[in-house]
CSV table of C-alpha atoms in Angstrom, one decimal:
chain,number,residue,atom,x,y,z
A,175,MET,CA,4.6,-29.0,5.7
A,176,SER,CA,4.8,-25.3,5.0
A,177,ASP,CA,2.8,-22.8,6.9
A,178,LEU,CA,-0.5,-21.6,5.4
A,179,VAL,CA,-0.6,-17.9,4.3
A,180,SER,CA,-3.9,-16.1,4.1
A,181,VAL,CA,-4.0,-13.3,1.5
A,182,ILE,CA,-7.1,-11.1,1.5
A,183,MET,CA,-8.2,-9.1,-1.5
A,184,PRO,CA,-11.0,-6.6,-0.9
A,185,ALA,CA,-12.8,-5.9,-4.2
A,186,ARG,CA,-15.6,-3.6,-5.2
A,187,ASN,CA,-16.2,-3.1,-8.9
A,188,ALA,CA,-12.7,-4.2,-9.7
A,189,GLY,CA,-13.4,-6.0,-12.9
A,190,GLU,CA,-10.8,-4.1,-14.9
A,191,PHE,CA,-7.8,-5.2,-12.9
A,192,ILE,CA,-8.7,-8.1,-10.6
A,193,ARG,CA,-7.7,-11.0,-12.8
A,194,GLU,CA,-4.2,-9.7,-13.1
A,195,SER,CA,-4.1,-9.1,-9.3
A,196,ILE,CA,-5.3,-12.6,-8.6
A,197,GLU,CA,-2.8,-14.1,-11.0
A,198,SER,CA,0.1,-12.3,-9.2
A,199,ILE,CA,-1.0,-14.1,-6.0
A,200,LEU,CA,-1.6,-17.6,-7.5
A,201,GLN,CA,1.8,-17.4,-9.3
A,202,GLN,CA,3.8,-16.9,-6.1
A,203,THR,CA,6.7,-19.2,-5.7
A,204,TYR,CA,5.4,-19.9,-2.2
A,205,THR,CA,2.3,-22.0,-3.0
A,206,ASN,CA,0.6,-22.9,0.4
A,207,ILE,CA,-1.8,-20.0,0.3
A,208,GLU,CA,-5.5,-19.2,0.6
A,209,LEU,CA,-6.7,-16.2,-1.4
A,210,ILE,CA,-9.8,-14.7,0.3
A,211,VAL,CA,-11.6,-12.4,-2.1
A,212,ILE,CA,-14.1,-10.1,-0.4
A,213,ASP,CA,-16.7,-9.1,-3.1
A,214,ASP,CA,-17.9,-5.9,-1.4
A,215,GLN,CA,-21.3,-5.9,-3.3
A,216,SER,CA,-19.8,-5.2,-6.7
A,217,THR,CA,-22.2,-4.2,-9.5
A,218,ASP,CA,-19.8,-5.0,-12.3
A,219,ASN,CA,-18.4,-8.4,-13.4
A,220,THR,CA,-15.9,-8.7,-10.5
A,221,ARG,CA,-17.5,-11.8,-9.0
A,222,GLU,CA,-17.9,-13.5,-12.4
A,223,ILE,CA,-14.2,-13.0,-13.1
A,224,VAL,CA,-13.2,-14.4,-9.8
A,225,GLU,CA,-15.5,-17.4,-10.2
A,226,SER,CA,-14.1,-18.1,-13.6
A,227,ILE,CA,-10.6,-18.8,-12.3
A,228,ALA,CA,-10.2,-22.5,-11.6
A,229,ASP,CA,-8.0,-22.7,-8.5
A,230,ASN,CA,-9.2,-24.3,-5.2
A,231,ARG,CA,-7.0,-21.8,-3.2
A,232,ILE,CA,-9.5,-19.1,-4.0
A,233,ILE,CA,-12.3,-18.4,-1.4
A,234,ILE,CA,-15.0,-15.8,-2.3
A,235,VAL,CA,-16.9,-14.2,0.5
A,236,SER,CA,-19.4,-11.3,0.5
A,237,GLY,CA,-18.7,-7.9,2.1
A,238,GLU,CA,-21.3,-5.5,3.5
A,239,ALA,CA,-20.3,-2.4,1.3
A,240,GLU,CA,-19.4,-0.5,4.5
A,241,GLY,CA,-15.9,0.5,3.5
A,242,ILE,CA,-12.4,-0.9,3.3
A,243,ALA,CA,-12.0,-1.4,7.0
A,244,SER,CA,-15.2,-3.6,7.1
A,245,ALA,CA,-14.1,-5.6,4.1
A,246,PHE,CA,-10.7,-6.1,5.6
A,247,ASN,CA,-12.3,-7.5,8.8
A,248,VAL,CA,-14.5,-9.8,6.9
A,249,GLY,CA,-11.4,-11.3,5.3
A,250,LEU,CA,-9.6,-11.5,8.5
A,251,ALA,CA,-12.4,-13.4,10.1
A,252,GLN,CA,-12.1,-16.0,7.4
A,253,ALA,CA,-8.4,-16.3,7.6
A,254,LYS,CA,-7.0,-19.7,8.7
A,255,GLY,CA,-3.3,-19.1,7.9
A,256,LYS,CA,-0.5,-18.7,10.3
A,257,TYR,CA,0.5,-15.6,8.4
A,258,PHE,CA,-1.7,-12.8,6.9
A,259,CYS,CA,-1.3,-10.2,4.2
A,260,ARG,CA,-3.4,-8.0,1.9
A,261,CYS,CA,-3.4,-7.3,-1.8
A,262,ASP,CA,-5.9,-4.8,-3.2
A,263,ALA,CA,-7.8,-5.9,-6.3
A,264,ASP,CA,-5.9,-3.6,-8.6
A,265,ASP,CA,-2.4,-4.1,-7.3
A,266,LEU,CA,0.3,-6.8,-7.8
A,267,TYR,CA,2.8,-8.9,-5.8
A,268,PRO,CA,6.3,-9.7,-7.0
A,269,SER,CA,6.5,-13.5,-7.6
A,270,ASP,CA,8.9,-14.3,-4.8
A,271,ARG,CA,7.5,-12.0,-2.1
A,272,LEU,CA,5.8,-14.6,0.1
A,273,LYS,CA,8.6,-17.1,0.0
A,274,LYS,CA,11.1,-14.5,1.3
A,275,GLN,CA,8.8,-13.0,3.9
A,276,VAL,CA,7.6,-16.4,5.3
A,277,ALA,CA,11.2,-17.5,5.6
A,278,LEU,CA,12.1,-14.4,7.6
A,279,LEU,CA,9.3,-14.8,10.1
A,280,ASN,CA,10.0,-18.5,10.5
A,281,GLU,CA,13.6,-17.7,11.4
A,282,HIS,CA,12.7,-14.8,13.8
A,283,SER,CA,10.0,-15.7,16.3
A,284,GLU,CA,10.6,-12.4,18.0
A,285,LEU,CA,9.1,-10.5,15.1
A,286,ILE,CA,5.3,-10.0,14.7
A,287,ALA,CA,5.6,-8.8,11.1
A,288,VAL,CA,7.9,-8.0,8.2
A,289,CYS,CA,7.4,-5.3,5.6
A,290,GLY,CA,9.3,-3.9,2.6
A,291,GLN,CA,9.6,-1.4,-0.2
A,292,HIS,CA,6.9,-0.7,-2.8
A,293,SER,CA,6.7,0.9,-6.2
A,294,SER,CA,3.9,2.3,-8.4
A,295,ILE,CA,2.5,1.1,-11.8
A,296,ASP,CA,0.0,2.8,-14.1
A,297,GLU,CA,-3.2,1.5,-15.6
A,298,LYS,CA,-1.3,-0.5,-18.2
A,299,SER,CA,1.0,-2.1,-15.5
A,300,ARG,CA,4.0,0.0,-16.6
A,301,HIS,CA,6.4,0.8,-13.9
A,302,VAL,CA,6.2,4.4,-12.7
A,303,VAL,CA,8.3,5.1,-9.6
A,304,GLN,CA,10.3,3.0,-7.1
A,305,TYR,CA,9.7,4.7,-3.7
A,306,ASN,CA,13.1,5.3,-2.2
A,307,LEU,CA,12.6,4.2,1.4
A,308,GLY,CA,16.3,3.5,2.1
A,309,SER,CA,18.6,0.6,1.4
A,310,ILE,CA,19.1,-0.7,5.0
A,311,ASP,CA,17.2,-3.6,6.5
A,312,GLU,CA,16.2,-2.5,10.0
A,313,LEU,CA,13.7,-2.8,12.9
A,314,GLN,CA,11.0,-0.1,12.8
A,315,ASP,CA,10.4,0.1,16.6
A,316,ALA,CA,11.9,3.5,17.1
A,317,LYS,CA,10.1,5.0,14.1
A,318,PHE,CA,6.7,3.6,15.3
A,319,GLU,CA,7.2,5.1,18.7
A,320,ARG,CA,7.3,8.5,17.0
A,321,ALA,CA,4.2,7.6,14.9
A,322,ILE,CA,6.3,7.3,11.8
A,323,THR,CA,5.2,4.7,9.2
A,324,LYS,CA,7.9,3.9,6.7
A,325,THR,CA,5.9,1.9,4.2
A,326,HIS,CA,2.4,0.7,3.1
A,327,PHE,CA,0.6,-2.0,5.1
A,328,ASN,CA,0.1,-4.0,1.9
A,329,THR,CA,3.9,-4.7,2.0
A,330,PHE,CA,3.4,-6.5,5.4
A,331,LEU,CA,3.3,-10.1,6.3
A,332,VAL,CA,1.9,-10.4,9.8
A,333,ARG,CA,1.3,-13.2,12.3
A,334,THR,CA,-2.5,-13.7,12.0
A,335,HIS,CA,-3.2,-14.2,15.7
A,336,ILE,CA,-1.7,-10.7,16.4
A,337,LEU,CA,-4.1,-9.1,13.9
A,338,LYS,CA,-7.0,-10.9,15.4
A,339,LYS,CA,-5.9,-10.0,18.9
A,340,ILE,CA,-6.2,-6.2,18.1
A,341,GLY,CA,-9.4,-6.6,16.2
A,342,GLY,CA,-8.2,-5.8,12.7
A,343,CYS,CA,-9.1,-2.4,11.2
A,344,ARG,CA,-11.3,0.2,12.9
A,345,SER,CA,-14.4,1.2,11.1
A,346,PHE,CA,-14.0,4.9,12.0
A,347,PHE,CA,-11.3,5.2,9.3
A,348,VAL,CA,-12.8,5.7,5.9
A,349,THR,CA,-9.2,5.9,4.6
A,350,ALA,CA,-5.8,5.7,6.4
A,351,GLU,CA,-7.1,2.6,8.0
A,352,ASP,CA,-3.7,1.0,7.2
A,353,ILE,CA,-1.9,3.8,9.1
A,354,ASP,CA,-4.0,3.2,12.2
A,355,LEU,CA,-3.5,-0.6,11.8
A,356,GLN,CA,0.3,-0.3,11.5
A,357,LEU,CA,0.6,1.9,14.6
A,358,ARG,CA,-1.7,-0.4,16.6
A,359,LEU,CA,0.3,-3.5,15.4
A,360,SER,CA,3.6,-1.8,16.4
A,361,GLU,CA,2.3,-1.7,20.0
A,362,GLN,CA,2.2,-5.5,20.0
A,363,GLY,CA,5.8,-6.3,19.1
A,364,SER,CA,8.7,-5.7,16.7
A,365,ILE,CA,8.3,-5.1,13.0
A,366,TYR,CA,11.2,-5.5,10.5
A,367,PHE,CA,11.7,-3.6,7.3
A,368,VAL,CA,13.5,-5.3,4.4
A,369,ALA,CA,14.8,-3.0,1.6
A,370,GLU,CA,13.4,-5.1,-1.2
A,371,ASN,CA,10.3,-4.4,-3.4
A,372,THR,CA,7.3,-6.3,-2.2
A,373,TYR,CA,4.3,-4.5,-3.7
A,374,LEU,CA,3.2,-2.9,-6.9
A,375,TYR,CA,0.7,-0.2,-6.2
A,376,ARG,CA,-1.5,0.8,-9.2
A,377,LEU,CA,-2.3,4.5,-9.8
A,378,HIS,CA,-5.6,5.1,-11.4
A,379,ASN,CA,-8.6,7.4,-11.1
A,380,LEU,CA,-11.0,4.9,-9.3
A,381,SER,CA,-8.6,4.2,-6.5
A,382,ILE,CA,-9.8,5.4,-3.1
A,383,THR,CA,-6.7,7.5,-2.7
A,384,HIS,CA,-7.8,9.5,-5.8
A,385,THR,CA,-11.5,9.7,-5.1
A,386,GLN,CA,-11.2,10.6,-1.4
A,387,PRO,CA,-11.0,14.4,-1.0
A,388,ASN,CA,-7.5,15.6,0.0
A,389,THR,CA,-8.7,17.3,3.2
A,390,GLN,CA,-10.3,14.1,4.4
A,391,ARG,CA,-7.2,12.0,3.5
A,392,LEU,CA,-5.0,14.3,5.5
A,393,PHE,CA,-7.5,14.4,8.4
A,394,TYR,CA,-7.7,10.6,8.8
A,395,ASP,CA,-3.9,10.2,8.4
A,396,GLU,CA,-3.1,12.8,11.1
A,397,PHE,CA,-5.8,11.5,13.4
A,398,ALA,CA,-4.4,8.0,13.3
A,399,ARG,CA,-1.1,9.3,14.4
A,400,GLN,CA,-2.7,11.4,17.2
A,401,CYS,CA,-4.5,8.3,18.4
A,402,HIS,CA,-1.2,6.4,18.6
A,403,LYS,CA,0.4,9.2,20.7
A,404,GLN,CA,-2.6,9.2,23.0
A,405,ARG,CA,-2.3,5.4,23.5
A,406,MET,CA,1.4,5.7,24.2
A,407,GLU,CA,0.7,8.3,26.9
A,408,THR,CA,-2.5,7.1,28.5
A,409,GLY,CA,-3.2,3.6,27.1
A,410,LYS,CA,-6.4,4.9,25.4
A,411,ASP,CA,-7.3,7.1,22.4
A,412,GLN,CA,-10.3,9.1,21.4
A,413,ILE,CA,-11.9,6.2,19.6
A,414,ILE,CA,-11.6,3.9,22.6
A,415,THR,CA,-13.1,6.6,24.9
A,416,GLY,CA,-15.8,7.5,22.3
A,417,ILE,CA,-14.7,11.1,22.0
A,418,LEU,CA,-14.8,11.3,18.2
A,419,PRO,CA,-13.6,14.4,16.2
A,420,GLU,CA,-15.7,16.2,13.6
A,421,ILE,CA,-14.9,14.9,10.1
A,422,PRO,CA,-14.1,17.7,7.5
A,423,SER,CA,-16.8,18.4,4.9
A,424,GLU,CA,-16.4,17.0,1.4
A,425,GLU,CA,-17.7,20.3,-0.1
A,426,LYS,CA,-15.5,22.2,-2.6
A,427,LEU,CA,-12.9,19.5,-2.7
A,428,SER,CA,-11.8,18.0,-6.1
A,429,GLN,CA,-10.4,14.6,-7.1
A,430,HIS,CA,-6.7,14.2,-7.3
A,431,ARG,CA,-6.3,12.5,-10.7
A,432,SER,CA,-3.9,9.7,-11.1
A,433,GLU,CA,-2.2,11.2,-14.1
A,434,ASN,CA,-1.2,14.2,-12.0
A,435,GLN,CA,0.1,12.0,-9.2
A,436,ILE,CA,2.2,9.9,-11.7
A,437,LEU,CA,3.7,13.0,-13.3
A,438,ASN,CA,4.5,14.5,-9.9
A,439,GLN,CA,6.1,11.3,-8.7
A,440,LEU,CA,8.3,11.0,-11.7
A,441,VAL,CA,9.4,14.6,-11.4
A,442,SER,CA,10.3,14.0,-7.8
A,443,GLU,CA,12.1,10.8,-8.6
A,444,SER,CA,14.2,12.4,-11.3
A,445,TRP,CA,15.3,15.2,-9.0
A,446,TYR,CA,16.0,12.7,-6.2
A,447,TRP,CA,18.6,11.0,-8.4
A,448,HIS,CA,19.9,14.3,-9.6
A,449,GLY,CA,20.4,15.4,-6.1
A,450,ARG,CA,22.4,12.2,-5.3
A,451,GLY,CA,24.7,12.9,-8.3
A,452,ASP,CA,23.3,10.1,-10.5
A,453,LYS,CA,22.8,11.9,-13.8
A,454,LYS,CA,22.0,8.7,-15.7
A,455,ARG,CA,19.1,7.6,-13.5
A,456,SER,CA,17.7,11.2,-13.2
A,457,LEU,CA,17.6,11.4,-17.1
A,458,GLN,CA,16.0,7.9,-17.2
A,459,SER,CA,13.2,9.2,-15.1
A,460,GLY,CA,13.0,12.3,-17.2
A,461,MET,CA,12.7,10.3,-20.4
A,462,LYS,CA,9.9,8.2,-18.8
A,463,LEU,CA,8.0,11.5,-18.3
A,464,ILE,CA,8.3,12.2,-22.0
A,465,ARG,CA,7.1,8.7,-23.0
A,466,LEU,CA,4.1,8.8,-20.7
A,467,PHE,CA,3.2,12.5,-21.0
A,468,PRO,CA,4.6,13.7,-24.4
A,469,LEU,CA,2.1,16.6,-24.7
A,470,ASN,CA,2.5,17.9,-21.2
A,471,TRP,CA,4.9,20.9,-21.1
A,472,LEU,CA,6.0,20.1,-17.5
A,473,SER,CA,7.5,16.9,-18.8
A,474,TRP,CA,9.7,18.7,-21.3
A,475,LYS,CA,10.6,21.5,-18.8
A,476,ALA,CA,11.8,18.9,-16.3
A,477,LEU,CA,13.9,17.1,-18.9
A,478,VAL,CA,15.5,20.3,-20.1
A,479,LEU,CA,16.4,21.3,-16.6
A,480,LEU,CA,17.8,17.8,-15.8
A,481,LEU,CA,19.9,18.0,-19.0
A,482,PHE,CA,21.5,21.3,-18.3
A,483,LYS,CA,21.7,21.6,-14.6
A,484,PRO,CA,25.0,20.2,-13.2
A,485,VAL,CA,24.7,17.4,-10.6
A,486,SER,CA,26.2,17.7,-7.2
A,487,ASN,CA,29.5,15.9,-6.7
A,488,SER,CA,29.2,15.8,-2.9
């Protein structure tokens, strides 16, 4: 009998994308799963869509609309699987992800978690960028000691009892809760990175990473890393001791639109390949800019520069 995997899917007003997200989980080649959808008091048709999908592996629970950390913990409390992972209600899993990750954890009892690469897609599920996180499979212990997180928590498969031991996410983190969670997990044992794509992250304007003000995103990210360093030095951090910092104001901060992020990521990717001497792949990224943003002058400027600037032969 294969081990049960608990997949949680926090969802709030996710009607536009949640069916596709659920299907990517139910169509996994590893089938012994429970999909726990946390309907975080949606006001659209999210719950109706979930209830319309006839699969007894789906469990619907209600969240308290207190943020992603709270919704995560509601799902974790319901989880009965030996292994645990998260998929947001607008993102996708590659079809063989769970089969590969479960096999690795079953073979290596010394690991508490395994993680991997991720890429981005747009609102129409078109591939945007493959994040280049390296091509080497390796332990992440040394990086975590320095508060470096290589990838996104949604690429992780974790032993459930470890997550429950540390109490899941901490409610202080409005965002960057995954950074704090990764760092606290790393203090419990070894985590292994596999250089294969395990997650498709959707860029769109309703995502919390685009609606959360930039200053606050940076604040929570940096504070999570500061807390890790404090625990490494003293065994406690400011949240544990109750000495909480002041949270930056949201005033005069604008949204970071997904279109701008997609464009910037493609420009970065094209120059990444150019710098590595791969003219063909750099031009492929440049042409993708033109296809997605034909009226944006930055797309054409990038393509012209890529065409005429010689690549490095080093």
